[in-house]
């Protein structure tokens, strides 16, 4: 049984929440954390690139790739498939750069790598994301599998894609929690404006992710149930 709703309203909500989340993480990293840099004597500026790229590049662009079939339902399927592929590729590349910045910050600050659940899930998720992209490219784009193979693989591709996406959202939430915990243990006011901003950003990301998942599993248009006929007016 379907949900009885179209995907469009959820895509509108997702886009609004995406803008809010992007603005909030940028405001946090620039206003409270001092800005962004790939090279700096203040190594915290290098780290700040990590949450910005992981949220705006990895999560938001990846979400747009997921929703493209629902946002542009009347477009040619080959066109939307190409947009889906390109957006996911951009998200993957920006995600890799974001992870590189985290490693760079750790290495230049003398901090150990890969000791937390957030980092483990992060590496696992980006790896699965890459595998999923390669499989999609080979099976559905070039060279392309046989039609019967594509039909059988598509439900699994969608299911695993949503699983990886939810795993990425969980990793982001752990990242916000981990960073805020470190800051608070270093003296940040637990009830100060920065702490509230980080927590509210994490909440917006949860709502954003939920909107994307619902949009992904609901139809672009409502179809009349089989055997149903509207009551004639006359």
Coordinates of C-alpha atoms in Angstrom, one line a residue:
X1 CA 0.0 0.0 0.0
X2 CA 1.3 3.4 -1.0
X3 CA 1.5 6.4 1.3
X4 CA -1.0 8.3 -0.8
X5 CA 1.2 11.4 -1.1
X6 CA 3.5 12.7 -3.9
X7 CA 7.2 13.3 -3.6
X8 CA 7.1 17.0 -4.6
X9 CA 6.1 18.5 -1.2
X10 CA 9.0 16.6 0.5
X11 CA 11.5 17.8 -2.1
X12 CA 10.4 21.4 -1.4
X13 CA 10.9 20.8 2.4
X14 CA 14.3 19.1 1.7
X15 CA 15.5 22.0 -0.4
X16 CA 14.6 24.6 2.2
X17 CA 16.3 22.5 5.0
X18 CA 19.3 22.1 2.8
X19 CA 19.7 25.8 2.5
X20 CA 19.3 26.2 6.2
X21 CA 21.8 23.5 7.1
X22 CA 24.4 24.9 4.6
X23 CA 24.0 28.4 6.0
X24 CA 24.3 27.2 9.6
X25 CA 27.4 25.1 9.1
X26 CA 29.1 27.9 7.2
X27 CA 28.1 30.4 9.9
X28 CA 29.5 28.1 12.6
X29 CA 32.8 27.5 10.9
X30 CA 33.4 31.1 9.8
X31 CA 31.9 33.1 12.6
X32 CA 32.6 30.9 15.6
X33 CA 35.6 28.8 14.4
X34 CA 37.5 31.5 12.5
X35 CA 37.1 30.5 8.9
X36 CA 38.4 27.9 6.4
X37 CA 41.8 27.2 4.9
X38 CA 43.7 24.3 3.3
X39 CA 47.0 25.7 4.6
X40 CA 47.3 27.7 7.9
X41 CA 49.4 28.0 11.0
X42 CA 46.1 27.7 12.9
X43 CA 45.4 24.1 12.2
X44 CA 41.7 24.4 13.3
X45 CA 41.1 26.3 10.0
X46 CA 42.1 23.2 8.1
X47 CA 39.7 21.1 10.1
X48 CA 36.9 23.6 9.5
X49 CA 36.9 22.6 5.8
X50 CA 35.9 19.0 6.9
X51 CA 32.3 19.7 8.2
X52 CA 31.6 22.2 5.4
X53 CA 32.6 19.8 2.6
X54 CA 31.0 16.8 4.2
X55 CA 27.7 18.5 4.7
X56 CA 27.4 20.7 1.7
X57 CA 29.4 18.6 -0.7
X58 CA 28.8 15.1 0.4
X59 CA 25.4 15.1 2.0
X60 CA 23.5 17.9 0.3
X61 CA 24.8 17.1 -3.3
X62 CA 24.3 13.4 -2.7
X63 CA 20.7 14.2 -1.6
X64 CA 20.1 16.2 -4.8
X65 CA 21.3 13.2 -6.8
X66 CA 18.9 11.0 -4.9
X67 CA 15.9 13.4 -5.5
X68 CA 16.6 14.3 -9.1
X69 CA 14.2 11.7 -10.5
X70 CA 11.4 13.2 -8.2
X71 CA 12.4 16.9 -8.8
X72 CA 12.5 16.5 -12.6
X73 CA 9.9 13.8 -13.2
X74 CA 9.0 15.0 -16.7
X75 CA 12.6 15.2 -18.0
X76 CA 14.1 12.5 -20.3
X77 CA 15.2 9.5 -18.2
X78 CA 18.7 9.4 -19.8
X79 CA 19.2 13.1 -18.9
X80 CA 18.1 12.6 -15.2
X81 CA 20.3 9.5 -15.0
X82 CA 23.3 11.5 -16.2
X83 CA 22.5 14.3 -13.7
X84 CA 22.2 11.6 -11.0
X85 CA 25.5 10.2 -11.9
X86 CA 27.3 13.5 -12.0
X87 CA 25.9 14.8 -8.7
X88 CA 26.9 11.6 -7.0
X89 CA 30.4 11.9 -8.5
X90 CA 30.8 15.5 -7.3
X91 CA 29.5 14.4 -3.8
X92 CA 32.0 11.6 -3.7
X93 CA 35.0 13.8 -4.7
X94 CA 34.1 16.5 -2.2
X95 CA 33.6 13.9 0.5
X96 CA 37.1 12.5 -0.2
X97 CA 38.6 16.0 0.0
X98 CA 36.7 16.6 3.3
X99 CA 38.1 13.4 4.8
X100 CA 41.6 14.4 3.6
X101 CA 41.2 17.7 5.5
X102 CA 40.4 15.8 8.7
X103 CA 43.5 13.6 8.2
X104 CA 45.6 16.6 7.4
X105 CA 44.4 18.4 10.5
X106 CA 45.2 15.4 12.7
X107 CA 48.6 14.8 11.2
X108 CA 49.7 18.4 11.4
X109 CA 48.3 18.7 15.0
X110 CA 49.9 15.5 16.3
X111 CA 46.5 13.8 16.8
X112 CA 45.9 10.1 16.2
X113 CA 43.7 9.0 13.3
X114 CA 40.8 6.6 13.1
X115 CA 40.2 6.1 16.8
X116 CA 36.5 7.0 17.0
X117 CA 33.3 5.4 15.8
X118 CA 32.7 8.6 13.7
X119 CA 35.9 8.0 11.8
X120 CA 35.3 4.3 11.3
X121 CA 31.8 4.9 10.0
X122 CA 33.1 7.8 7.8
X123 CA 35.7 5.6 6.1
X124 CA 33.2 2.7 5.7
X125 CA 30.5 5.0 4.3
X126 CA 32.7 6.8 1.8
X127 CA 34.0 3.4 0.6
X128 CA 30.5 2.0 0.2
X129 CA 29.5 5.2 -1.6
X130 CA 32.3 4.8 -4.1
X131 CA 31.5 1.1 -4.7
X132 CA 27.8 2.0 -5.2
X133 CA 28.8 4.7 -7.7
X134 CA 31.1 2.4 -9.7
X135 CA 28.4 -0.3 -9.8
X136 CA 25.8 2.1 -11.0
X137 CA 28.1 3.5 -13.6
X138 CA 29.0 0.1 -15.0
X139 CA 25.5 -1.4 -14.8
X140 CA 23.3 1.5 -15.8
X141 CA 25.5 3.9 -17.7
X142 CA 28.6 2.5 -19.5
X143 CA 29.0 -0.1 -20.8
X144 CA 25.6 -1.0 -19.2
X145 CA 24.4 -4.5 -18.2
X146 CA 21.8 -6.5 -20.1
X147 CA 18.2 -5.2 -19.7
X148 CA 17.1 -8.2 -17.5
X149 CA 20.2 -7.7 -15.3
X150 CA 19.5 -4.0 -14.9
X151 CA 15.8 -4.8 -14.0
X152 CA 17.0 -7.2 -11.3
X153 CA 19.7 -5.0 -10.0
X154 CA 17.8 -1.7 -9.8
X155 CA 15.8 -2.5 -6.6
X156 CA 19.0 -3.5 -4.9
X157 CA 20.8 -0.5 -6.1
X158 CA 18.1 1.7 -4.7
X159 CA 17.9 -0.1 -1.4
X160 CA 21.7 -0.1 -0.9
X161 CA 21.8 3.6 -1.9
X162 CA 19.3 4.5 0.8
X163 CA 21.1 2.4 3.3
X164 CA 24.5 4.2 2.5
X165 CA 22.7 7.5 2.6
X166 CA 21.2 6.8 6.1
X167 CA 24.6 5.6 7.2
X168 CA 26.2 8.9 6.0
X169 CA 23.6 10.9 7.9
X170 CA 24.3 8.9 11.1
X171 CA 28.0 9.6 10.6
X172 CA 27.4 13.3 10.2
X173 CA 25.4 13.3 13.5
X174 CA 28.2 11.5 15.3
X175 CA 30.6 14.1 13.9
X176 CA 28.6 17.0 15.3
X177 CA 28.4 15.2 18.6
X178 CA 32.1 14.4 18.7
X179 CA 33.3 17.9 17.8
X180 CA 30.9 19.6 20.2
X181 CA 31.9 17.2 23.0
X182 CA 35.6 18.1 22.4
X183 CA 34.8 21.8 22.4
X184 CA 32.8 21.6 25.6
X185 CA 35.5 19.6 27.3
X186 CA 37.9 22.4 26.4
X187 CA 35.7 25.0 28.1
X188 CA 33.0 25.9 25.6
X189 CA 29.8 27.0 27.3
X190 CA 27.4 24.1 27.2
X191 CA 24.4 26.5 27.0
X192 CA 26.2 29.1 24.9
X193 CA 25.2 30.3 21.3
X194 CA 27.8 28.1 19.6
X195 CA 26.6 24.9 21.3
X196 CA 23.0 25.7 20.5
X197 CA 24.0 26.4 16.8
X198 CA 25.8 23.1 16.5
X199 CA 22.9 21.1 18.0
X200 CA 20.2 22.9 15.9
X201 CA 22.3 22.3 12.8
X202 CA 22.4 18.6 13.6
X203 CA 18.6 18.6 14.1
X204 CA 18.1 20.4 10.8
X205 CA 20.2 17.7 9.1
X206 CA 18.1 15.0 10.7
X207 CA 14.9 16.6 9.3
X208 CA 16.6 17.2 6.0
X209 CA 17.6 13.5 5.7
X210 CA 14.1 12.3 6.6
X211 CA 12.6 14.5 3.9
X212 CA 15.0 13.2 1.3
X213 CA 14.3 9.5 2.2
X214 CA 10.5 10.1 2.2
X215 CA 10.8 11.9 -1.2
X216 CA 12.9 9.0 -2.5
X217 CA 10.3 6.3 -1.6
X218 CA 7.1 8.2 -2.6
X219 CA 5.9 8.4 -6.2
X220 CA 6.3 11.5 -8.4
X221 CA 2.6 11.4 -9.2
X222 CA -0.3 9.5 -7.8
X223 CA -1.8 6.8 -9.9
X224 CA -5.4 5.5 -9.6
X225 CA -5.4 2.1 -8.0
X226 CA -6.0 -0.9 -10.4
X227 CA -9.7 -1.4 -11.0
X228 CA -10.6 2.0 -9.6
X229 CA -12.9 4.3 -11.6
X230 CA -14.0 7.7 -10.3
X231 CA -17.7 8.1 -9.7
X232 CA -19.2 9.8 -12.8
X233 CA -20.6 13.3 -12.4
X234 CA -23.8 12.5 -14.3

